[in-house]
Amino acid sequence: ITVTDLVNESYQRIGEVEEKVQAFLTLDEENARQKAKELDKKLGTDEDKGILFGMPIGIKDNIVTKGLRTTCASKILENFDPIYDATVMTKLHDAEAVTIGKLNMDEFAMGSSTENSSFQKTKNPWDLERVPGGSSGGSAAAVAAGEVPFALGSDTGGSIRQPAAFCGVVGLKPTYGRVSRFGLVAFASSLDQIGPITRNVEDNAYLLQAISGVDPMDGTSAQLDVPNYVQALTGDVKGLKIAVPKEYIGEGVNEEVRESVLSALKVLESLGATWEEVSLPHSKYGIATYYLLASSEASSNLARFDGIRYGYRTENATNLIDLYKKTRAEGFGEEVKRRIMLGTFALSSGYYDAYYKKAQQVRTLIKKDFEDIFEKYDVIVGPTTPTPAFKIGENINDPLTMYANDILTITVNLAGVPGISIPCGFSGGLPLGLQIIGKHFDESTVYRVAHAFE
Ligand code: GLN
């Protein structure tokens, strides 16, 4: 099988299903075919080849790609062609993967359903009337629909794990600092991480391997060696200690979701692991804390979209201030504006102590909850989401219900630890996700547990 075959296969599948699924915003067909040809000409043994040699990959549209349109699914970046590559793109290039195109998302990664895209609504391949999750909904849907075997997403509060759960694929949010954020359009800089979305755990480990590592262009990337994740897939979970937070399987969690987690725990028990119920006492403050902090950071990060430097500019401004106002009013969608207003309010003098500062303090308590558990246990296991995929339109006019969906994923970002979602049964024909959370920089153990199910 040649790289050209693989790339053909990818575009053929896109030709068959994309009209229905609508996962891609931009295709890069000419370049991908050219790259395939070049790779096919390359001689040498496997050892001379990159670890993702010839693998088709889709990229979330908030990761900048040199010369390839990068919109963040926002009108404000509708015509934006970056002049440089994100570090993960350089690394994928070194790994010899082939970029197939850019994937739909909630505008600036704000959302849980991909309905906040300014351009199109991606459908869940399992049920076209349902959302694929978000904000990396295009990435998860493209993998689930067989359009690409590999995709990159980003996760600030669950945006890799929740769509992976809704679409029945594998998605990992790495430890904060594991993967460079250089070239990831910032939403909430202290929470954002790029991570892999794939069909199985092994592929996921390969993709993380390719994109991880310290980067001089990102001061928050960690100066730590990257372990061999693929070697960690031993299937051996004997003696492993698992914590199951009662907040994750208690009230508000759908019965089938709870059952699926309990049966996954039985599997791990049969392989020699043990589990106990624990508590994450501050997780009930997770949503409030996250939405204050993430919106505050977003309000500051999105100040750069001013109509001057790049992207959309209004056509009917009378002076500079008017130009800023109109550009932003016309360019940003509803949800993005809501977050900018919320964040600006939380950071304004007089309110800072009551909101932003308080939220930072609670974040520290949430982080401590995790540290306490990880003193005694190797991993935390629970569901990824309280319910399976909801219907398109069902929650979009009710931001609080939409935010509440993230309850099981956002504390992981606040603590900075790694978390994966793997497929774990079905509810009413829709896939459910099992979430496995690990210690800082211990993706290997997370993968090892995840792999035990394959
Ligand atoms: N749903 C969350 C939000 O809207 C998480 C988004 C994300 O992880 N990018 O903020």
Tab-separated table of C-alpha atoms and ligand atoms in Angstrom:
chain	number	residue	atom	x	y	z
A	1	ILE	CA	0.000	0.000	0.000
A	2	THR	CA	1.368	3.410	-0.958
A	3	VAL	CA	0.914	6.802	0.659
A	4	THR	CA	-0.941	7.836	-2.477
A	5	ASP	CA	-3.408	4.988	-1.826
A	6	LEU	CA	-3.970	6.176	1.732
A	7	VAL	CA	-4.483	9.770	0.694
A	8	ASN	CA	-6.807	8.703	-2.144
A	9	GLU	CA	-8.802	6.629	0.280
A	10	SER	CA	-9.178	9.594	2.598
A	11	TYR	CA	-10.439	11.968	-0.115
A	12	GLN	CA	-12.675	9.276	-1.549
A	13	ARG	CA	-14.354	8.775	1.802
A	14	ILE	CA	-14.652	12.541	2.217
A	15	GLY	CA	-16.341	12.613	-1.209
A	16	GLU	CA	-18.829	9.990	-0.028
A	17	VAL	CA	-19.808	11.287	3.413
A	18	GLU	CA	-18.761	14.906	3.783
A	19	GLU	CA	-21.984	16.299	2.404
A	20	LYS	CA	-23.767	14.734	5.361
A	21	VAL	CA	-21.169	15.038	8.125
A	22	GLN	CA	-19.684	18.462	7.257
A	23	ALA	CA	-16.570	18.031	9.362
A	24	PHE	CA	-14.110	19.938	7.147
A	25	LEU	CA	-13.874	23.687	6.597
A	26	THR	CA	-10.943	23.540	4.149
A	27	LEU	CA	-9.404	20.711	2.161
A	28	ASP	CA	-5.749	20.749	1.109
A	29	GLU	CA	-6.042	18.179	-1.647
A	30	GLU	CA	-3.449	19.373	-4.124
A	31	ASN	CA	-0.691	19.688	-1.523
A	32	ALA	CA	-1.642	16.402	0.126
A	33	ARG	CA	-1.414	14.510	-3.168
A	34	GLN	CA	1.904	16.162	-3.954
A	35	LYS	CA	3.264	15.243	-0.530
A	36	ALA	CA	2.053	11.653	-0.981
A	37	LYS	CA	3.955	11.422	-4.249
A	38	GLU	CA	7.124	12.702	-2.608
A	39	LEU	CA	6.820	10.275	0.286
A	40	ASP	CA	6.214	7.383	-2.107
A	41	LYS	CA	9.471	8.222	-3.862
A	42	LYS	CA	11.361	8.048	-0.603
A	43	LEU	CA	13.457	4.957	-0.313
A	44	GLY	CA	14.951	3.446	2.800
A	45	THR	CA	13.954	1.217	5.667
A	46	ASP	CA	11.240	1.833	8.223
A	47	GLU	CA	13.838	3.327	10.510
A	48	ASP	CA	14.468	6.147	8.084
A	49	LYS	CA	10.795	6.998	8.019
A	50	GLY	CA	8.877	9.362	10.280
A	51	ILE	CA	6.698	7.724	12.928
A	52	LEU	CA	3.518	8.790	11.139
A	53	PHE	CA	4.897	8.115	7.670
A	54	GLY	CA	2.154	8.708	5.103
A	55	MET	CA	-0.668	8.915	7.644
A	56	PRO	CA	-3.569	11.194	6.651
A	57	ILE	CA	-4.427	13.702	9.358
A	58	GLY	CA	-7.050	16.420	9.837
A	59	ILE	CA	-6.268	19.547	11.848
A	60	LYS	CA	-8.626	21.586	14.016
A	61	ASP	CA	-8.991	25.018	12.500
A	62	ASN	CA	-7.522	26.898	15.475
A	63	ILE	CA	-4.058	25.471	14.784
A	64	VAL	CA	-2.169	27.701	12.374
A	65	THR	CA	-1.015	26.134	9.141
A	66	LYS	CA	1.354	28.018	6.855
A	67	GLY	CA	-0.424	29.073	3.680
A	68	LEU	CA	-3.493	27.016	4.566
A	69	ARG	CA	-6.563	28.925	5.657
A	70	THR	CA	-7.069	29.022	9.428
A	71	THR	CA	-10.396	30.507	10.520
A	72	CYS	CA	-11.110	29.303	14.076
A	73	ALA	CA	-14.592	28.888	12.533
A	74	SER	CA	-14.986	32.652	12.939
A	75	LYS	CA	-16.054	35.272	10.465
A	76	ILE	CA	-13.339	37.498	11.893
A	77	LEU	CA	-10.677	35.156	10.442
A	78	GLU	CA	-12.642	34.130	7.369
A	79	ASN	CA	-9.800	34.997	4.982
A	80	PHE	CA	-6.807	34.411	7.216
A	81	ASP	CA	-3.865	32.548	5.668
A	82	PRO	CA	-1.093	32.203	8.274
A	83	ILE	CA	2.518	32.891	7.350
A	84	TYR	CA	3.923	30.286	9.729
A	85	ASP	CA	3.246	26.803	11.067
A	86	ALA	CA	2.307	25.901	14.623
A	87	THR	CA	4.995	23.806	16.315
A	88	VAL	CA	2.735	20.740	16.159
A	89	MET	CA	2.552	21.181	12.369
A	90	THR	CA	6.345	21.287	12.098
A	91	LYS	CA	6.465	18.131	14.194
A	92	LEU	CA	3.846	16.404	12.022
A	93	HIS	CA	5.894	17.362	9.013
A	94	ASP	CA	8.981	15.756	10.617
A	95	ALA	CA	6.883	12.668	11.425
A	96	GLU	CA	5.900	12.606	7.705
A	97	ALA	CA	2.150	12.741	8.219
A	98	VAL	CA	-0.008	14.159	5.406
A	99	THR	CA	-2.391	17.031	6.189
A	100	ILE	CA	-5.759	16.398	4.548
A	101	GLY	CA	-7.546	19.580	5.629
A	102	LYS	CA	-8.822	21.811	8.418
A	103	LEU	CA	-11.676	20.805	10.680
A	104	ASN	CA	-14.776	22.572	11.922
A	105	MET	CA	-15.133	23.659	15.542
A	106	ASP	CA	-17.036	26.023	17.790
A	107	GLU	CA	-15.894	29.566	17.078
A	108	PHE	CA	-12.578	30.108	18.914
A	109	ALA	CA	-13.184	26.737	20.634
A	110	MET	CA	-16.016	28.158	22.729
A	111	GLY	CA	-18.774	25.599	22.938
A	112	SER	CA	-19.658	21.953	23.438
A	113	SER	CA	-21.549	21.121	20.253
A	114	THR	CA	-19.772	22.733	17.255
A	115	GLU	CA	-23.021	24.647	16.693
A	116	ASN	CA	-21.131	27.887	17.381
A	117	SER	CA	-19.191	27.591	14.112
A	118	SER	CA	-19.838	30.622	11.907
A	119	PHE	CA	-19.817	28.422	8.817
A	120	GLN	CA	-21.564	25.078	9.198
A	121	LYS	CA	-22.982	22.563	11.638
A	122	THR	CA	-21.065	19.303	11.820
A	123	LYS	CA	-23.279	16.253	12.370
A	124	ASN	CA	-22.631	13.263	14.589
A	125	PRO	CA	-21.894	10.342	12.217
A	126	TRP	CA	-23.840	7.976	14.540
A	127	ASP	CA	-27.011	10.037	14.223
A	128	LEU	CA	-27.081	12.978	11.838
A	129	GLU	CA	-29.681	14.766	13.952
A	130	ARG	CA	-27.292	14.959	16.851
A	131	VAL	CA	-24.271	17.111	17.643
A	132	PRO	CA	-20.763	15.639	17.424
A	133	GLY	CA	-19.855	17.471	20.647
A	134	GLY	CA	-17.401	20.304	20.752
A	135	SER	CA	-15.497	22.297	20.419
A	136	SER	CA	-13.372	19.803	18.434
A	137	GLY	CA	-16.521	18.361	16.835
A	138	GLY	CA	-15.103	18.394	13.311
A	139	SER	CA	-12.037	16.438	14.458
A	140	ALA	CA	-14.028	13.740	16.271
A	141	ALA	CA	-16.665	13.437	13.521
A	142	ALA	CA	-14.045	13.157	10.760
A	143	VAL	CA	-12.318	10.289	12.587
A	144	ALA	CA	-15.619	8.572	13.453
A	145	ALA	CA	-16.836	8.849	9.851
A	146	GLY	CA	-13.612	7.309	8.525
A	147	GLU	CA	-12.567	10.457	6.643
A	148	VAL	CA	-9.174	10.526	8.394
A	149	PRO	CA	-7.578	8.059	10.816
A	150	PHE	CA	-5.850	10.844	12.778
A	151	ALA	CA	-6.899	14.317	13.886
A	152	LEU	CA	-5.688	17.052	16.179
A	153	GLY	CA	-8.060	18.854	18.504
A	154	SER	CA	-7.631	21.292	21.371
A	155	ASP	CA	-9.021	20.992	24.868
A	156	THR	CA	-9.563	23.911	27.249
A	157	GLY	CA	-12.417	22.417	29.268
A	158	GLY	CA	-13.203	19.137	27.543
A	159	SER	CA	-13.112	19.955	23.849
A	160	ILE	CA	-11.181	16.828	22.879
A	161	ARG	CA	-12.649	14.335	25.337
A	162	GLN	CA	-16.336	15.291	25.076
A	163	PRO	CA	-16.558	15.084	21.242
A	164	ALA	CA	-14.481	11.871	21.346
A	165	ALA	CA	-17.072	10.423	23.753
A	166	PHE	CA	-20.033	11.593	21.645
A	167	CYS	CA	-18.507	10.172	18.449
A	168	GLY	CA	-17.173	6.871	19.855
A	169	VAL	CA	-13.479	7.590	19.254
A	170	VAL	CA	-10.364	8.040	21.408
A	171	GLY	CA	-9.314	11.560	22.471
A	172	LEU	CA	-6.585	12.623	24.878
A	173	LYS	CA	-5.951	15.942	26.569
A	174	PRO	CA	-2.269	15.865	27.506
A	175	THR	CA	-0.819	17.350	30.688
A	176	TYR	CA	-0.624	21.134	30.471
A	177	GLY	CA	2.865	21.782	29.084
A	178	ARG	CA	3.328	18.420	27.348
A	179	VAL	CA	2.552	19.790	23.867
A	180	SER	CA	3.614	23.194	22.576
A	181	ARG	CA	0.846	25.765	22.204
A	182	PHE	CA	2.890	27.867	19.785
A	183	GLY	CA	0.546	28.451	16.874
A	184	LEU	CA	-2.595	27.366	18.692
A	185	VAL	CA	-4.893	30.381	18.577
A	186	ALA	CA	-5.270	31.167	22.274
A	187	PHE	CA	-8.626	30.835	24.011
A	188	ALA	CA	-7.650	30.435	27.694
A	189	SER	CA	-3.871	30.185	27.755
A	190	SER	CA	-3.572	28.586	31.202
A	191	LEU	CA	-5.903	25.733	30.197
A	192	ASP	CA	-5.482	25.135	26.433
A	193	GLN	CA	-3.722	21.989	25.202
A	194	ILE	CA	-3.532	20.413	21.753
A	195	GLY	CA	-4.126	16.658	21.700
A	196	PRO	CA	-4.741	13.598	19.498
A	197	ILE	CA	-8.089	12.161	18.345
A	198	THR	CA	-7.928	8.702	16.764
A	199	ARG	CA	-9.834	5.451	16.274
A	200	ASN	CA	-7.873	3.501	18.884
A	201	VAL	CA	-5.458	3.909	21.773
A	202	GLU	CA	-2.367	2.749	19.903
A	203	ASP	CA	-2.785	5.324	17.138
A	204	ASN	CA	-3.391	7.917	19.828
A	205	ALA	CA	-0.084	7.096	21.520
A	206	TYR	CA	1.764	7.396	18.204
A	207	LEU	CA	0.259	10.787	17.493
A	208	LEU	CA	1.015	12.126	20.980
A	209	GLN	CA	4.575	10.868	20.590
A	210	ALA	CA	4.923	12.867	17.394
A	211	ILE	CA	3.662	16.194	18.782
A	212	SER	CA	5.044	16.216	22.366
A	213	GLY	CA	8.061	17.922	23.802
A	214	VAL	CA	9.567	21.157	25.025
A	215	ASP	CA	9.527	24.088	22.601
A	216	PRO	CA	11.578	27.282	22.916
A	217	MET	CA	8.642	29.109	21.306
A	218	ASP	CA	6.305	28.214	24.194
A	219	GLY	CA	7.563	29.160	27.646
A	220	THR	CA	4.858	27.019	29.254
A	221	SER	CA	5.968	23.838	27.495
A	222	ALA	CA	7.709	21.503	29.923
A	223	GLN	CA	11.423	20.787	29.909
A	224	LEU	CA	10.943	17.056	30.379
A	225	ASP	CA	11.868	14.014	28.347
A	226	VAL	CA	9.048	12.462	26.372
A	227	PRO	CA	8.602	8.797	27.299
A	228	ASN	CA	7.879	6.118	24.720
A	229	TYR	CA	4.079	6.010	24.867
A	230	VAL	CA	3.722	3.095	22.513
A	231	GLN	CA	5.947	0.948	24.724
A	232	ALA	CA	3.627	1.728	27.634
A	233	LEU	CA	0.835	-0.247	25.946
A	234	THR	CA	1.565	-3.479	27.778
A	235	GLY	CA	-2.021	-4.311	28.690
A	236	ASP	CA	-0.816	-4.956	32.229
A	237	VAL	CA	-2.904	-3.226	34.902
A	238	LYS	CA	-2.229	-5.681	37.703
A	239	GLY	CA	-1.966	-4.004	41.095
A	240	LEU	CA	-3.107	-0.678	39.715
A	241	LYS	CA	-5.071	1.500	42.158
A	242	ILE	CA	-8.091	3.265	40.712
A	243	ALA	CA	-10.068	6.089	42.315
A	244	VAL	CA	-13.698	6.623	41.318
A	245	PRO	CA	-15.064	9.989	42.459
A	246	LYS	CA	-18.550	9.642	43.860
A	247	GLU	CA	-19.382	12.991	42.266
A	248	TYR	CA	-18.842	11.320	38.862
A	249	ILE	CA	-21.207	8.404	39.254
A	250	GLY	CA	-23.794	9.946	41.553
A	251	GLU	CA	-26.791	12.176	41.060
A	252	GLY	CA	-27.342	13.850	37.719
A	253	VAL	CA	-25.504	11.100	35.889
A	254	ASN	CA	-27.633	9.055	33.537
A	255	GLU	CA	-28.236	5.446	34.647
A	256	GLU	CA	-26.717	3.872	31.537
A	257	VAL	CA	-23.672	6.093	31.846
A	258	ARG	CA	-23.160	4.902	35.411
A	259	GLU	CA	-23.677	1.267	34.397
A	260	SER	CA	-21.142	1.540	31.592
A	261	VAL	CA	-18.526	2.871	34.007
A	262	LEU	CA	-19.236	0.109	36.516
A	263	SER	CA	-18.860	-2.564	33.872
A	264	ALA	CA	-15.572	-1.022	32.710
A	265	LEU	CA	-14.376	-1.160	36.324
A	266	LYS	CA	-15.290	-4.867	36.409
A	267	VAL	CA	-13.075	-5.446	33.391
A	268	LEU	CA	-10.165	-3.697	35.110
A	269	GLU	CA	-10.806	-5.682	38.292
A	270	SER	CA	-10.713	-8.930	36.348
A	271	LEU	CA	-7.272	-7.856	35.095
A	272	GLY	CA	-5.969	-7.389	38.629
A	273	ALA	CA	-6.651	-3.708	39.330
A	274	THR	CA	-8.573	-2.504	42.381
A	275	TRP	CA	-10.887	0.468	42.750
A	276	GLU	CA	-12.369	2.542	45.542
A	277	GLU	CA	-14.838	5.353	45.761
A	278	VAL	CA	-13.291	8.735	46.591
A	279	SER	CA	-14.416	12.342	46.654
A	280	LEU	CA	-13.392	15.436	44.715
A	281	PRO	CA	-15.142	17.806	47.132
A	282	HIS	CA	-14.562	21.004	45.150
A	283	SER	CA	-15.677	19.648	41.792
A	284	LYS	CA	-19.098	21.214	42.328
A	285	TYR	CA	-17.434	24.598	41.869
A	286	GLY	CA	-15.728	23.509	38.665
A	287	ILE	CA	-18.142	25.033	36.192
A	288	ALA	CA	-18.355	28.429	37.884
A	289	THR	CA	-14.582	28.567	38.331
A	290	TYR	CA	-13.833	27.515	34.784
A	291	TYR	CA	-16.278	29.859	33.082
A	292	LEU	CA	-14.923	32.825	35.033
A	293	LEU	CA	-11.265	32.050	34.407
A	294	ALA	CA	-11.609	30.878	30.799
A	295	SER	CA	-13.738	33.906	29.881
A	296	SER	CA	-11.329	36.289	31.611
A	297	GLU	CA	-8.378	34.899	29.694
A	298	ALA	CA	-10.401	34.877	26.474
A	299	SER	CA	-11.422	38.516	26.838
A	300	SER	CA	-7.757	39.425	26.977
A	301	ASN	CA	-6.568	37.003	24.267
A	302	LEU	CA	-9.228	38.070	21.787
A	303	ALA	CA	-8.310	41.763	22.088
A	304	ARG	CA	-5.915	41.218	19.170
A	305	PHE	CA	-8.783	40.864	16.700
A	306	ASP	CA	-9.108	44.565	16.068
A	307	GLY	CA	-9.496	44.768	12.296
A	308	ILE	CA	-6.021	46.282	11.931
A	309	ARG	CA	-3.514	43.469	11.987
A	310	TYR	CA	-5.298	40.651	10.205
A	311	GLY	CA	-8.644	39.149	9.470
A	312	TYR	CA	-11.984	40.830	8.891
A	313	ARG	CA	-12.320	44.622	8.850
A	314	THR	CA	-15.603	46.479	8.742
A	315	GLU	CA	-16.291	48.530	5.648
A	316	ASN	CA	-18.203	51.365	7.213
A	317	ALA	CA	-16.112	52.875	9.975
A	318	THR	CA	-15.893	56.615	10.488
A	319	ASN	CA	-12.933	56.681	12.892
A	320	LEU	CA	-10.532	54.307	14.659
A	321	ILE	CA	-12.683	53.498	17.690
A	322	ASP	CA	-15.664	53.001	15.429
A	323	LEU	CA	-13.536	50.631	13.327
A	324	TYR	CA	-12.673	48.492	16.361
A	325	LYS	CA	-16.260	48.403	17.525
A	326	LYS	CA	-17.865	47.587	14.208
A	327	THR	CA	-15.219	45.047	13.213
A	328	ARG	CA	-15.717	43.147	16.455
A	329	ALA	CA	-19.499	43.516	16.476
A	330	GLU	CA	-19.741	42.179	12.921
A	331	GLY	CA	-16.914	39.649	13.126
A	332	PHE	CA	-17.582	37.748	16.372
A	333	GLY	CA	-20.517	35.432	16.968
A	334	GLU	CA	-22.938	35.451	19.929
A	335	GLU	CA	-21.113	33.036	22.211
A	336	VAL	CA	-17.732	34.693	21.727
A	337	LYS	CA	-19.239	38.073	22.556
A	338	ARG	CA	-20.907	36.611	25.635
A	339	ARG	CA	-17.532	35.342	26.889
A	340	ILE	CA	-15.710	38.598	26.140
A	341	MET	CA	-18.330	40.519	28.108
A	342	LEU	CA	-18.273	38.072	31.001
A	343	GLY	CA	-14.474	38.082	31.118
A	344	THR	CA	-14.160	41.846	30.855
A	345	PHE	CA	-16.636	42.210	33.682
A	346	ALA	CA	-14.850	39.671	35.893
A	347	LEU	CA	-11.522	41.428	35.389
A	348	SER	CA	-12.744	44.984	35.856
A	349	SER	CA	-11.575	46.891	38.913
A	350	GLY	CA	-14.008	46.634	41.778
A	351	TYR	CA	-15.083	43.140	40.695
A	352	TYR	CA	-11.668	41.537	40.367
A	353	ASP	CA	-11.429	40.403	44.003
A	354	ALA	CA	-14.961	39.059	44.056
A	355	TYR	CA	-14.720	37.059	40.829
A	356	TYR	CA	-11.360	36.491	39.154
A	357	LYS	CA	-9.316	36.297	42.331
A	358	LYS	CA	-11.877	34.081	44.041
A	359	ALA	CA	-11.946	31.774	41.031
A	360	GLN	CA	-8.147	31.484	41.117
A	361	GLN	CA	-8.339	30.480	44.774
A	362	VAL	CA	-10.945	27.822	44.061
A	363	ARG	CA	-8.808	26.571	41.175
A	364	THR	CA	-6.035	25.920	43.696
A	365	LEU	CA	-8.446	23.918	45.864
A	366	ILE	CA	-9.585	21.860	42.867
A	367	LYS	CA	-5.977	21.147	41.976
A	368	LYS	CA	-5.361	20.054	45.558
A	369	ASP	CA	-8.333	17.631	45.390
A	370	PHE	CA	-6.544	15.851	42.555
A	371	GLU	CA	-3.153	15.918	44.295
A	372	ASP	CA	-4.666	14.323	47.395
A	373	ILE	CA	-6.168	11.495	45.379
A	374	PHE	CA	-3.003	10.920	43.374
A	375	GLU	CA	-1.039	10.423	46.586
A	376	LYS	CA	-2.840	7.111	46.991
A	377	TYR	CA	-4.111	6.142	43.544
A	378	ASP	CA	-2.629	5.744	40.062
A	379	VAL	CA	-5.583	6.929	37.992
A	380	ILE	CA	-9.075	8.352	38.353
A	381	VAL	CA	-11.834	6.721	36.320
A	382	GLY	CA	-15.332	7.996	35.540
A	383	PRO	CA	-17.602	8.931	32.652
A	384	THR	CA	-16.557	11.629	30.170
A	385	THR	CA	-20.006	13.206	29.925
A	386	PRO	CA	-23.229	13.014	31.945
A	387	THR	CA	-25.261	11.989	28.843
A	388	PRO	CA	-24.688	10.762	25.271
A	389	ALA	CA	-24.825	13.204	22.306
A	390	PHE	CA	-27.795	15.573	22.407
A	391	LYS	CA	-29.873	16.794	19.473
A	392	ILE	CA	-28.803	19.678	17.270
A	393	GLY	CA	-30.636	22.758	18.539
A	394	GLU	CA	-31.540	21.165	21.871
A	395	ASN	CA	-29.256	23.260	24.110
A	396	ILE	CA	-28.047	26.045	21.893
A	397	ASN	CA	-30.380	28.694	23.302
A	398	ASP	CA	-29.616	27.763	26.869
A	399	PRO	CA	-25.969	28.560	27.634
A	400	LEU	CA	-26.128	27.328	31.233
A	401	THR	CA	-27.341	23.855	30.255
A	402	MET	CA	-24.668	23.804	27.576
A	403	TYR	CA	-21.995	24.788	30.132
A	404	ALA	CA	-23.247	22.152	32.608
A	405	ASN	CA	-22.357	19.488	30.051
A	406	ASP	CA	-18.678	20.057	30.813
A	407	ILE	CA	-18.929	19.172	34.487
A	408	LEU	CA	-16.873	15.979	34.236
A	409	THR	CA	-14.090	17.317	32.030
A	410	ILE	CA	-13.266	20.898	33.100
A	411	THR	CA	-11.712	20.191	36.493
A	412	VAL	CA	-9.060	18.155	34.667
A	413	ASN	CA	-7.979	21.297	32.791
A	414	LEU	CA	-8.109	23.385	35.973
A	415	ALA	CA	-5.752	20.856	37.623
A	416	GLY	CA	-3.582	20.589	34.482
A	417	VAL	CA	-3.514	16.768	34.539
A	418	PRO	CA	-3.937	14.455	31.501
A	419	GLY	CA	-7.246	12.781	30.640
A	420	ILE	CA	-8.410	10.438	27.904
A	421	SER	CA	-11.855	9.450	26.665
A	422	ILE	CA	-12.264	5.978	25.187
A	423	PRO	CA	-15.421	4.302	23.857
A	424	CYS	CA	-17.356	2.525	26.611
A	425	GLY	CA	-20.658	1.045	25.479
A	426	PHE	CA	-23.811	2.678	24.202
A	427	SER	CA	-26.979	4.332	25.393
A	428	GLY	CA	-29.896	4.255	22.975
A	429	GLY	CA	-27.547	3.417	20.103
A	430	LEU	CA	-25.251	6.347	20.896
A	431	PRO	CA	-21.653	5.905	22.051
A	432	LEU	CA	-20.569	6.669	25.612
A	433	GLY	CA	-17.091	7.622	26.793
A	434	LEU	CA	-14.993	6.404	29.696
A	435	GLN	CA	-12.637	9.011	31.108
A	436	ILE	CA	-9.271	8.010	32.577
A	437	ILE	CA	-7.365	10.773	34.365
A	438	GLY	CA	-3.701	10.514	35.345
A	439	LYS	CA	-0.965	12.273	37.292
A	440	HIS	CA	0.909	15.216	35.785
A	441	PHE	CA	3.004	13.989	32.820
A	442	ASP	CA	1.902	10.394	33.354
A	443	GLU	CA	0.159	9.880	30.009
A	444	SER	CA	1.859	6.463	29.898
A	445	THR	CA	-0.271	5.071	32.726
A	446	VAL	CA	-3.406	6.638	31.248
A	447	TYR	CA	-2.661	4.892	27.944
A	448	ARG	CA	-1.837	1.626	29.671
A	449	VAL	CA	-5.253	1.561	31.372
A	450	ALA	CA	-7.037	2.657	28.193
A	451	HIS	CA	-5.267	-0.020	26.185
A	452	ALA	CA	-6.472	-2.738	28.548
A	453	PHE	CA	-9.885	-2.434	26.841
A	454	GLU	CA	-8.602	-3.091	23.314
B	1	GLN	N1	-17.196	23.579	26.365
B	1	GLN	C1	-16.164	24.325	26.998
B	1	GLN	C2	-16.287	25.788	26.637
B	1	GLN	O1	-17.166	26.117	25.902
B	1	GLN	C3	-14.828	23.783	26.640
B	1	GLN	C4	-14.306	24.262	25.367
B	1	GLN	C5	-12.926	23.797	25.071
B	1	GLN	O2	-12.416	22.871	25.711
B	1	GLN	N2	-12.298	24.445	24.122
B	1	GLN	O3	-15.529	26.609	27.090
